[in-house]
XYZ file of C-alpha atoms in Angstrom:
282
model
C 134.038 96.807 86.791
C 131.175 97.746 89.123
C 130.699 94.104 90.152
C 134.316 93.879 91.320
C 133.979 97.164 93.194
C 130.911 95.911 95.044
C 132.727 92.716 96.001
C 135.658 94.790 97.306
C 133.297 96.935 99.377
C 131.745 93.841 100.926
C 135.135 92.272 101.653
C 136.620 95.406 103.230
C 133.534 96.407 105.220
C 133.510 94.678 108.591
C 129.978 94.219 109.842
C 129.479 94.972 113.547
C 126.498 94.741 115.839
C 126.093 97.265 118.635
C 123.592 96.894 121.464
C 121.086 99.739 121.346
C 117.985 99.929 123.557
C 117.904 96.153 124.185
C 118.523 95.291 120.533
C 121.475 95.105 118.170
C 122.157 97.587 115.382
C 124.356 96.241 112.604
C 126.729 98.600 110.801
C 129.887 98.802 108.710
C 132.769 101.251 108.985
C 135.018 102.257 106.121
C 137.703 104.853 105.508
C 139.143 107.510 107.816
C 138.605 111.146 108.591
C 135.601 113.079 109.829
C 132.768 110.560 110.385
C 129.743 110.385 108.119
C 126.683 108.350 109.142
C 124.576 106.852 106.318
C 120.919 105.899 106.853
C 119.195 103.874 104.122
C 115.584 103.794 102.994
C 113.310 100.830 102.318
C 115.377 98.006 100.876
C 118.820 96.561 101.369
C 120.071 98.130 104.584
C 123.609 99.520 104.447
C 124.216 97.851 101.065
C 121.889 100.407 99.488
C 124.899 102.755 99.622
C 127.266 100.380 97.812
C 127.335 102.408 94.547
C 128.894 105.399 96.366
C 130.351 103.897 99.546
C 133.823 103.343 98.116
C 134.195 106.924 96.893
C 132.849 108.431 100.130
C 135.280 106.305 102.134
C 138.213 107.734 100.174
C 137.534 111.054 101.893
C 135.738 110.281 105.161
C 135.159 107.618 107.773
C 131.826 106.194 106.645
C 129.511 104.437 109.090
C 126.532 102.827 107.360
C 123.823 101.301 109.546
C 121.155 98.677 109.069
C 117.925 100.078 110.503
C 115.891 97.738 112.728
C 114.300 95.031 110.594
C 116.610 95.641 107.623
C 119.877 94.021 106.598
C 121.289 92.154 109.590
C 119.592 94.179 112.328
C 116.652 92.422 114.001
C 113.272 94.180 114.044
C 112.105 96.368 116.883
C 110.186 94.487 119.544
C 107.512 97.163 119.750
C 105.988 99.850 117.544
C 107.660 100.578 114.211
C 107.371 104.247 113.323
C 109.592 106.990 111.996
C 109.951 108.158 115.600
C 111.109 104.750 116.908
C 113.466 104.207 113.960
C 114.939 107.671 114.595
C 115.218 106.742 118.288
C 117.313 103.706 117.318
C 119.676 105.844 115.217
C 119.925 108.485 117.954
C 120.752 105.754 120.499
C 123.400 104.390 118.134
C 124.965 107.851 117.795
C 125.192 108.150 121.583
C 126.431 104.579 122.041
C 129.214 105.110 119.494
C 130.258 108.512 120.812
C 129.283 110.174 117.521
C 127.659 113.315 118.891
C 127.763 115.996 116.187
C 128.240 113.460 113.381
C 127.177 114.455 109.871
C 124.220 112.362 108.727
C 123.045 111.359 105.258
C 119.816 109.572 104.413
C 117.836 108.595 101.342
C 114.049 108.190 101.082
C 112.870 106.946 104.509
C 116.444 107.443 105.704
C 116.306 111.022 104.436
C 113.235 111.584 106.557
C 115.002 110.057 109.564
C 118.019 112.379 109.291
C 115.677 115.374 109.005
C 113.865 114.142 112.102
C 117.207 113.873 113.905
C 118.094 117.419 112.816
C 114.704 118.613 114.074
C 115.515 117.043 117.447
C 118.949 118.650 117.509
C 120.807 115.352 117.043
C 123.924 115.181 114.845
C 125.623 117.909 112.846
C 125.329 118.655 109.128
C 122.649 116.597 107.406
C 121.887 115.634 103.814
C 118.451 114.235 102.931
C 118.086 112.695 99.469
C 114.495 112.480 98.183
C 113.091 112.293 101.727
C 109.659 110.931 102.553
C 107.122 112.594 104.790
C 106.070 115.579 102.654
C 103.211 114.077 100.641
C 99.796 115.601 100.166
C 96.966 113.195 101.092
C 96.452 112.310 97.437
C 100.174 111.837 96.787
C 100.503 109.577 99.809
C 97.545 107.486 98.641
C 99.161 107.113 95.206
C 102.486 106.186 96.823
C 100.819 103.446 98.878
C 98.696 102.189 95.982
C 101.678 101.864 93.651
C 104.559 100.768 95.888
C 102.699 98.127 97.908
C 101.851 96.075 94.785
C 105.470 96.435 93.648
C 106.639 94.914 96.940
C 104.181 92.046 96.546
C 105.461 91.509 93.009
C 109.171 91.373 93.914
C 108.369 88.942 96.734
C 106.575 86.695 94.265
C 109.516 86.943 91.848
C 112.188 86.501 94.546
C 113.773 83.426 92.959
C 114.153 84.945 89.497
C 115.113 88.503 90.437
C 118.793 88.100 89.448
C 117.799 86.950 85.968
C 115.123 89.622 85.527
C 117.436 92.402 86.678
C 120.177 91.218 84.337
C 117.985 92.279 81.433
C 117.421 95.977 80.549
C 113.767 95.243 79.792
C 113.312 93.491 83.143
C 114.948 96.374 84.987
C 112.764 98.881 83.183
C 109.557 97.016 84.019
C 110.431 96.468 87.679
C 112.158 99.764 88.455
C 110.342 102.405 86.387
C 108.945 103.964 89.580
C 112.373 104.160 91.234
C 114.865 105.164 88.541
C 114.844 107.711 85.731
C 116.856 105.347 83.501
C 116.659 101.804 84.887
C 117.806 100.241 81.614
C 121.316 101.729 81.991
C 121.848 100.484 85.541
C 123.678 97.266 86.347
C 122.086 94.311 88.065
C 124.658 94.640 90.857
C 123.592 98.224 91.552
C 119.894 97.490 92.002
C 119.675 93.872 93.175
C 120.472 94.526 96.876
C 117.645 97.037 97.281
C 115.139 94.983 95.312
C 115.974 91.887 97.339
C 115.683 93.979 100.477
C 112.142 94.970 99.536
C 111.351 91.280 99.193
C 113.176 90.008 102.289
C 113.404 92.674 104.995
C 111.014 91.772 107.824
C 110.142 95.401 108.643
C 109.249 96.567 105.124
C 105.513 96.215 105.769
C 105.622 97.964 109.127
C 107.800 100.750 107.731
C 105.383 101.200 104.826
C 102.549 101.535 107.339
C 104.563 104.169 109.197
C 105.107 106.113 105.983
C 101.578 105.784 104.600
C 99.488 105.899 107.789
C 101.653 107.659 110.351
C 102.209 111.382 110.930
C 103.868 113.470 108.250
C 107.274 115.012 108.923
C 107.372 117.955 111.323
C 109.597 120.900 110.525
C 112.279 122.829 112.385
C 112.030 126.613 112.792
C 114.898 128.678 111.434
C 117.978 128.603 113.604
C 117.087 125.434 115.526
C 118.931 122.714 113.582
C 122.433 121.717 114.769
C 124.229 122.119 111.432
C 123.744 122.717 107.735
C 120.743 120.985 106.144
C 120.881 120.067 102.473
C 117.987 118.445 100.625
C 118.664 116.750 97.288
C 115.767 115.895 94.976
C 115.489 114.027 91.695
C 113.634 115.954 89.010
C 112.064 112.659 87.835
C 111.246 111.161 91.227
C 107.931 109.284 91.022
C 107.906 108.212 94.700
C 108.479 111.511 96.477
C 107.450 113.753 93.621
C 109.383 117.013 93.006
C 106.596 119.341 94.153
C 107.192 118.012 97.673
C 110.545 119.816 97.755
C 108.716 123.118 98.292
C 106.975 121.692 101.360
C 110.235 120.308 102.714
C 112.097 123.607 102.389
C 109.123 125.480 103.852
C 109.216 123.241 106.941
C 113.017 123.389 107.102
C 113.727 127.033 106.188
C 117.446 126.675 106.947
C 117.796 123.983 104.264
C 119.392 124.463 100.870
C 117.873 122.562 97.947
C 119.816 120.774 95.218
C 118.121 119.384 92.117
C 119.416 116.210 90.462
C 118.542 116.337 86.774
C 117.643 113.070 84.973
C 117.349 111.387 88.362
C 114.610 109.346 90.006
C 114.199 108.305 93.639
C 117.701 106.840 94.089
C 120.457 109.398 93.429
C 123.062 106.787 94.373
C 121.795 104.746 91.398
C 121.093 107.397 88.773
C 123.729 110.068 89.500
C 126.281 108.463 91.857
C 129.117 110.909 91.191
C 126.890 113.954 91.671
C 125.360 112.472 94.821
C 128.820 111.789 96.248
C 129.986 115.313 95.486
C 126.887 116.839 97.106
C 127.378 114.769 100.270
C 131.055 115.642 100.596
C 130.529 119.337 99.836
C 127.588 119.656 102.242
C 129.089 118.000 105.333
C 132.137 118.505 107.483
């Protein structure tokens, strides 16, 4: 059962804190082989990857980080922006001797791995439904819809397990995030929903996404490895038309469409997301 699998992931994943730029960056390592660095979006920290972590670790050494202010990593002491979050990941890569590592990110994490690729950091990169490619109107809609959702899950913090145990509750709470929330398990979605309620840097990260600069691109031939962008056809957070802007700014990127998928491929199409990651990185 999925619940048992999640428990096994938690038991086998040893959490470690590494000092980076006068702070600590929590992470877990699983599996063996060529390393693969996972960067989460808004929500649960490294546990956002739990639905696919086990399968990835059967083939690769997986290193999943908690960004500053998420999971067990303390917040940054200064400005929170996409640039400073990417700085923290880049520092972690250097600290751990992971130069050339393949990187995978989802949502805000997808934007961070594209930013790292733009800077020439890492190797192959996979960005799943990345942020940073909104039009002004789309970004205003994103802020106007997701901020109230965060306020709501904070208000419902004590009853989230019960609400997410019910298909109707999942559908009401997660319609913006999943193409088919009623078929998901509570164990799949609860970590990220709790993370939206509890992570101390959610507000600052939302400000960075909704008020900060949009994502810059990388001219052809300047990224350090292959770039693959995966997008859900039914994503209501980073809507599908943004894929054209992303591939225009990253002309070396290949685009993969996830059918019947919302903003979280690791929720809606975990097997397809795993296959894309493994096939697109080395």
